Every structure is written in C-alpha cells, then in structure tokens.
Short mmCIF file of C-alpha atoms in Angstrom, two decimals:
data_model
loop_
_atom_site.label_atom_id
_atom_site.label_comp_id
_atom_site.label_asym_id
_atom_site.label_seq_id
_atom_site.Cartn_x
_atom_site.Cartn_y
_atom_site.Cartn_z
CA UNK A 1 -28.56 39.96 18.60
CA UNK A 2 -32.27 39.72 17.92
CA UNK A 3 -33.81 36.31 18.01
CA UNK A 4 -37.02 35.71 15.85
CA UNK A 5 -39.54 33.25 17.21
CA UNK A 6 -41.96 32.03 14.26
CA UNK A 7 -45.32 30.59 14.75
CA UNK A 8 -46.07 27.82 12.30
CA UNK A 9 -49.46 27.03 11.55
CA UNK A 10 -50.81 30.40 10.03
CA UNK A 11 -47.81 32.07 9.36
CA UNK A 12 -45.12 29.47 7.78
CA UNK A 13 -47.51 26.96 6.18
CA UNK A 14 -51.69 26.74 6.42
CA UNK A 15 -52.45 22.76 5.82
CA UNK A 16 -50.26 21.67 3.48
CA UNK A 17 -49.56 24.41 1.83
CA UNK A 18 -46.28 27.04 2.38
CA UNK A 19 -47.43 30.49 2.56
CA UNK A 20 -45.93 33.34 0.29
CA UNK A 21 -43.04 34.63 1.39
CA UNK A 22 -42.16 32.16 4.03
CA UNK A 23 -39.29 30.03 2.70
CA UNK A 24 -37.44 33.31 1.91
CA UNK A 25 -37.82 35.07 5.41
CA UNK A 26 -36.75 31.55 7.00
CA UNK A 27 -33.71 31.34 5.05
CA UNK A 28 -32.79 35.32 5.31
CA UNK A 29 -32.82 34.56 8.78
CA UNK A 30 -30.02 31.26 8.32
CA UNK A 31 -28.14 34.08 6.23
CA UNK A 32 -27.84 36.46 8.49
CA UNK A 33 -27.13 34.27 11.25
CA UNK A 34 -30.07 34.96 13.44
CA UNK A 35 -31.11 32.83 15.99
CA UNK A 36 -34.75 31.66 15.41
CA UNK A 37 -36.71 28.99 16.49
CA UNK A 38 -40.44 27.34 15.88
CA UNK A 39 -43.08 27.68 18.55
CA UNK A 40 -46.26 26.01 17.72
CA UNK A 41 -49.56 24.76 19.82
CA UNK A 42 -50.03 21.62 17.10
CA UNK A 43 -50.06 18.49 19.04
CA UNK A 44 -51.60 16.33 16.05
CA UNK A 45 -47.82 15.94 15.19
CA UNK A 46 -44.32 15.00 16.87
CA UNK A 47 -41.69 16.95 15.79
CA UNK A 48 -40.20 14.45 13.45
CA UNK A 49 -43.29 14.90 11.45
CA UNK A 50 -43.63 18.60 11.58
CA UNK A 51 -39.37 18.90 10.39
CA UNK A 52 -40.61 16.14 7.38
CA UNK A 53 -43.76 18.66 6.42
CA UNK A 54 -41.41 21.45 6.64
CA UNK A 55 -38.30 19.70 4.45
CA UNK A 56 -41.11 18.67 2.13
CA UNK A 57 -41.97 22.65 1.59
CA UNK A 58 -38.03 23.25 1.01
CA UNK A 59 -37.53 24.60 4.37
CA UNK A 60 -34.49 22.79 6.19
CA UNK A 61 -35.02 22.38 10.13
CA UNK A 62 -33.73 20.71 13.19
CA UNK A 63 -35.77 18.52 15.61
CA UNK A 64 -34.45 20.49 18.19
CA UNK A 65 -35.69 24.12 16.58
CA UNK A 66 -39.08 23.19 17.18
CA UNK A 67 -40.28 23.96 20.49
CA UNK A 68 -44.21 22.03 21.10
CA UNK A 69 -46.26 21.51 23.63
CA UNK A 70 -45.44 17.80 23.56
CA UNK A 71 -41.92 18.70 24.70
CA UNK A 72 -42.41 21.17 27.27
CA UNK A 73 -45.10 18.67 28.45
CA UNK A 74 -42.96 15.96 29.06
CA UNK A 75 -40.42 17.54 30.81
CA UNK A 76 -42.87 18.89 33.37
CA UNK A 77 -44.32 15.17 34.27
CA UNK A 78 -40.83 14.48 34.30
CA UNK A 79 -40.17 16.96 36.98
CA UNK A 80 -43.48 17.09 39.00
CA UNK A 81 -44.65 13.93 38.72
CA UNK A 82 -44.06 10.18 39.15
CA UNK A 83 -46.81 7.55 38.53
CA UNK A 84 -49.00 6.94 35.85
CA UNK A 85 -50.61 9.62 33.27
CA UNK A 86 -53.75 9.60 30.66
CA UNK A 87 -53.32 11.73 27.70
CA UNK A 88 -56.09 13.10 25.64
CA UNK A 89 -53.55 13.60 22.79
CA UNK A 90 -53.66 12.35 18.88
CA UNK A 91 -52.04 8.67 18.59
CA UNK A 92 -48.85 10.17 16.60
CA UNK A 93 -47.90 12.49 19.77
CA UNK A 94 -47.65 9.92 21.80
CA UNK A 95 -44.66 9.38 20.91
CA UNK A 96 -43.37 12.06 22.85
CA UNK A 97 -44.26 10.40 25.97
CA UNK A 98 -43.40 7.10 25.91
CA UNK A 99 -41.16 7.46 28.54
CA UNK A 100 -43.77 7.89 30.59
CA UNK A 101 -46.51 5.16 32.31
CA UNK A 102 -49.42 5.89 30.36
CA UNK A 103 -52.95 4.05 31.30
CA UNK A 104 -55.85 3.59 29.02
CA UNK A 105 -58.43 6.62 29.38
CA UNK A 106 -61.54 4.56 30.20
CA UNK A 107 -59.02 3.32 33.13
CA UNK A 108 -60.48 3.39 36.80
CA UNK A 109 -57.03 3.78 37.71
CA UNK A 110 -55.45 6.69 39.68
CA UNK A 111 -53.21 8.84 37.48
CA UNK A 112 -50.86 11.64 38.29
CA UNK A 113 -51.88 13.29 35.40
CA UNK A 114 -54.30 14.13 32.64
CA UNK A 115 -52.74 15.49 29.49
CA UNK A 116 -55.33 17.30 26.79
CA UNK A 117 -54.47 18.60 23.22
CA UNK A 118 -56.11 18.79 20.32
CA UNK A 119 -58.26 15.25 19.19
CA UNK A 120 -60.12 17.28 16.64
CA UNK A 121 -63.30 15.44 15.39
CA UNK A 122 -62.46 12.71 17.82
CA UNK A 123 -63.95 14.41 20.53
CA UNK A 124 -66.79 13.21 21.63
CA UNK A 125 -68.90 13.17 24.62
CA UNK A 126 -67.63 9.70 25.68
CA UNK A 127 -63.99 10.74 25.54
CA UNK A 128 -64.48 14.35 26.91
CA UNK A 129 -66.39 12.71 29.89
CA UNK A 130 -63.50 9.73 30.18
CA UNK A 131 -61.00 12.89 31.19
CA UNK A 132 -63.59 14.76 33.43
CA UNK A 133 -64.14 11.24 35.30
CA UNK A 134 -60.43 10.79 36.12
CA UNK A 135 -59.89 14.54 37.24
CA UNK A 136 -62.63 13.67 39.99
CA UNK A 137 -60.82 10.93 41.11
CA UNK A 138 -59.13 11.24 44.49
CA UNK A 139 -56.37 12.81 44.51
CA UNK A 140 -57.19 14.65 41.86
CA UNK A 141 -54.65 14.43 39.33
CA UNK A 142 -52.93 17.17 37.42
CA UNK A 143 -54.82 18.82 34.05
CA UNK A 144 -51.95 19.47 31.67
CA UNK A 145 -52.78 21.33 28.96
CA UNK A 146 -50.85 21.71 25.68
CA UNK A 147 -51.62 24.85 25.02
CA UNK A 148 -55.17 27.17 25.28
CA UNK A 149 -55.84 28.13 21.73
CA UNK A 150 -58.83 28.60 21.12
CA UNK A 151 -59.23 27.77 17.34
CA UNK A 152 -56.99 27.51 14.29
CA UNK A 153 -57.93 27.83 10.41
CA UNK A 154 -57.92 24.54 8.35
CA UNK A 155 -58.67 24.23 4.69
CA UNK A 156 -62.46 23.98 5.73
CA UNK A 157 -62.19 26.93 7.66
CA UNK A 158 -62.07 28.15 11.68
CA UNK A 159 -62.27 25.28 14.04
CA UNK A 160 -62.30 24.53 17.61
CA UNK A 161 -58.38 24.34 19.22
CA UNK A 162 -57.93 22.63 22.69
CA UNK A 163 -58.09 25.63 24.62
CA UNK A 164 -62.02 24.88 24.45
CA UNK A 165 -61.70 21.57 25.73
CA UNK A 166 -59.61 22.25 28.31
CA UNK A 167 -62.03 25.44 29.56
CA UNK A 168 -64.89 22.47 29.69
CA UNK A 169 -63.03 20.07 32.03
CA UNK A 170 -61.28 22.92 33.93
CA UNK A 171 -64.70 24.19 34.62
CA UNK A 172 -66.20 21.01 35.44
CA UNK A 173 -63.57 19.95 37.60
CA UNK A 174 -62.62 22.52 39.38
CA UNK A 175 -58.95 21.94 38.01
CA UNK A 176 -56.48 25.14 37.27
CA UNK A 177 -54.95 23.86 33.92
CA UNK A 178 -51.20 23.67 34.23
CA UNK A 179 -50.70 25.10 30.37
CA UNK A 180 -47.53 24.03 28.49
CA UNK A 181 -48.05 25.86 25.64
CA UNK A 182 -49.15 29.26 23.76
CA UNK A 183 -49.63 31.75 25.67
CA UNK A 184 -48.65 30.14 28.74
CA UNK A 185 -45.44 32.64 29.86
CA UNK A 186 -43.29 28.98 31.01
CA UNK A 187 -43.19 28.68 27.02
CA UNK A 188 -42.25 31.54 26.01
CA UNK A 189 -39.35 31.89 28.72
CA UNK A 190 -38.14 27.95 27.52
CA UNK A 191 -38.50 29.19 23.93
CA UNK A 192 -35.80 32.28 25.02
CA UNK A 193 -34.09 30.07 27.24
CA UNK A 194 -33.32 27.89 24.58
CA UNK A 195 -31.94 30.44 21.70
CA UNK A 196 -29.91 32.08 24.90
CA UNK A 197 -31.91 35.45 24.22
CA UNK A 198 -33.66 38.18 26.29
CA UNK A 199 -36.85 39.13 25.94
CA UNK A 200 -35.47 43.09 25.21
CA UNK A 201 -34.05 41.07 22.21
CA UNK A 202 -36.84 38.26 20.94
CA UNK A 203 -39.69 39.16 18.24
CA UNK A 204 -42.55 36.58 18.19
CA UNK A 205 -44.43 36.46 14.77
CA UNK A 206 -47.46 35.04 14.56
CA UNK A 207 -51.33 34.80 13.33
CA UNK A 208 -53.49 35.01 16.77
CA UNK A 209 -53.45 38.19 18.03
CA UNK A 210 -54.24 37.13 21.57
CA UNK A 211 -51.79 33.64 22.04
CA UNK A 212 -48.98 34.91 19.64
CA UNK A 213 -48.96 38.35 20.28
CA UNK A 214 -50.49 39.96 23.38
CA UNK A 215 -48.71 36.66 24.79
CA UNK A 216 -45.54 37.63 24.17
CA UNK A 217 -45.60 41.45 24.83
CA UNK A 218 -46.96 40.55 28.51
CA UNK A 219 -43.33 39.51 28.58
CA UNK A 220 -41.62 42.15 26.96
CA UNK A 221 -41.34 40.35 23.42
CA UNK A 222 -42.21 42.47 20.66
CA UNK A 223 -45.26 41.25 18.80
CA UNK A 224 -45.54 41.06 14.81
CA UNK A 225 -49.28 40.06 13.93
CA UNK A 226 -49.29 38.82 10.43
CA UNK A 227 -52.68 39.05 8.11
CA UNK A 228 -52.62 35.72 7.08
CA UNK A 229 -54.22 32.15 9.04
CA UNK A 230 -56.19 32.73 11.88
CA UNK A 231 -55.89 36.78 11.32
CA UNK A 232 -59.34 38.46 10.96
CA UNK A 233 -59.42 42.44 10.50
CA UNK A 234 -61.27 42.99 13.84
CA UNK A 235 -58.48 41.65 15.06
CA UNK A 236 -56.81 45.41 15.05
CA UNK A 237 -59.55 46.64 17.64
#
C-alpha cells in the first residue's frame, strides 16, 4: 500500500493560512485508508502546537503523525550522548528536550552537544558567535542540526532557514553537522520506519525541490514537487 509523506509548510498551510486543496487531499487520504504522515523542518513549534494550527484549519491530526526535527533530535542525544547540551532552538521547542541537561548558551561549560534550528530574526552576531565559541571548546561537542533548509517563504516573502546558520558554524568550526532533519536520509528512513512502508511504496510531496524532492528520490521515494510555497519556476531546470 502506498504511503504519502506530506511536507507542511508550503504545501498544507503557508503562515496561517490553509492552502487550496489541502484539507480535501488530507482527508481523501483518511478515506481511503492510506498511511500518511507529516514531515516538516519547522522547529519554531512543538508538535502540540503545529496539531492545534492544523485542527484550527479543520484538519484532524495526531501528535504522533508529525515527524520534526525536534523529535528525531532528541532521540539521537538520547542515544549518543550523555551530559549536558546548548540548543540554538526557539523557546517553544524546548519543550521537546526537557529531558535533557540543557546549559545556558553564553555558558563556559563543556557540552556534549550543540543543537541549531531556526531563531529567525533572533540571530544575531552575539548568539551565532555564543554557538561557534562552544563548538571550539575541547572536546568539541556535537553540531546537531535540525534540518539544512536553506530558506522558507513567509507572508513577507523568502527568508533565511537554518541550513545557513548551520553552513556558518560548520565552516567555522570545522564541525560535520549531524542533520536530523530534511534532507538528511536518517529522516526520511524514521519517517518510513514509522508508517511500516518501503521506499518502492512512499511518495514525498513537497515545495523545495532540492530537501523535499531530490531528497527523497536519492532514496528511492518518488518525488511530487508542488507549485506552491517555496516553488519558483526555475525550479524545473
């Protein structure tokens, strides 16, 4: 049975509005009975908050059909690490990680770990320097990165993703970016692990032709670029 992975920002919704078409393809899917979940690089939001946007747009979700950076994230420190972390992450997605020994990031402390998503206009050169400080520090801890987007469409237009942020410290540093996201393949294979599918039997749909789409066909997931979000007509070439 095919299973349908959806992007969300771009494809389902673009800021707060539902795009055309979107609440019926999501619900011919529940009708049919075909396995689908939501894969998205947003780490402004926990998932509580991205199932309340989408029950507020009349599109019923589980918690546990959205698959985020956040999550994957957490399970990796979980698994590969065991003292403290910093994250670089939006106050709401912290959340996600308070499992976790988290230290201030203008700490002097050693972490494990240095977790980057997207601040948006709270990047600055104080806090982007704050991360490249600790990833000098010896050992040098982990750069976890929720996902390498490089930029999404608001309601003001294209703007920088975390993917650019990331590329800054990584280069800096000297640090390979462990990515836990779009278009890392270890997301796409817990995406498919987690509907019980094949690739031979997934379809990702999504805006960006490089993170949604060439992404998943370097695993064997057929791609479906849609022309709405991020899409731009040069896209095609």
């Amino acid at each position: 049975m095919t299973a349908i992975l959806f992007d969300l920002d771009g494809v389902v919704y673009q800021g707060e509005q539902v795009l055309p078409g979107a609440t019926q393809a999501i619900a011919w899917c529940r009708e049919n009975h075909l396995p689908h979940l939501f894969l998205t690089n947003t780490t402004s939001r926990p998932r509580q908050a991205l199932q309340n946007k989408l029950q507020n747009m009349g599109i019923s979700v589980l918690t546990e059909q959205i698959l985020t950076p956040a999550v994957a994230a957490l399970q990796w420190l979980q698994q590969n690490t065991r003292g403290k972390v910093a994250l670089f992450i939006p106050e709401a997605t912290r959340l996600e990680f308070q499992s976790l020994t988290v230290v201030a990031n203008d700490s002097n402390t050693d972490v494990d770990a240095v977790v980057v998503g997207d601040l948006g206009e709270a990047w600055d050169f104080s806090t982007l320097n704050q991360a490249f400080r600790l990833l000098m520090r010896e050992p040098h801890p982990a750069l976890v990165a929720l996902g390498m987007t490089r930029y999404w469409r608001g309601d003001d237009g294209l703007r920088l993703d975390a993917g650019a942020f990331v590329s800054a410290l990584a280069y800096a540093s000297g640090s390979t970016p462990v990515v836990l996201g779009k278009p890392a393949p270890l997301f796409y294979e817990a995406a498919l692990q987690l509907l019980g599918s094949t690739a031979a039997n997934a379809i990702m749909i999504g805006d960006d032709i490089r993170t949604d789409v060439d992404a998943a066909q370097k695993l064997s997931i057929k791609g479906v670029l849609v022309r709405t979000g991020k899409f731009r007509p040069a896209d095609l070439t």
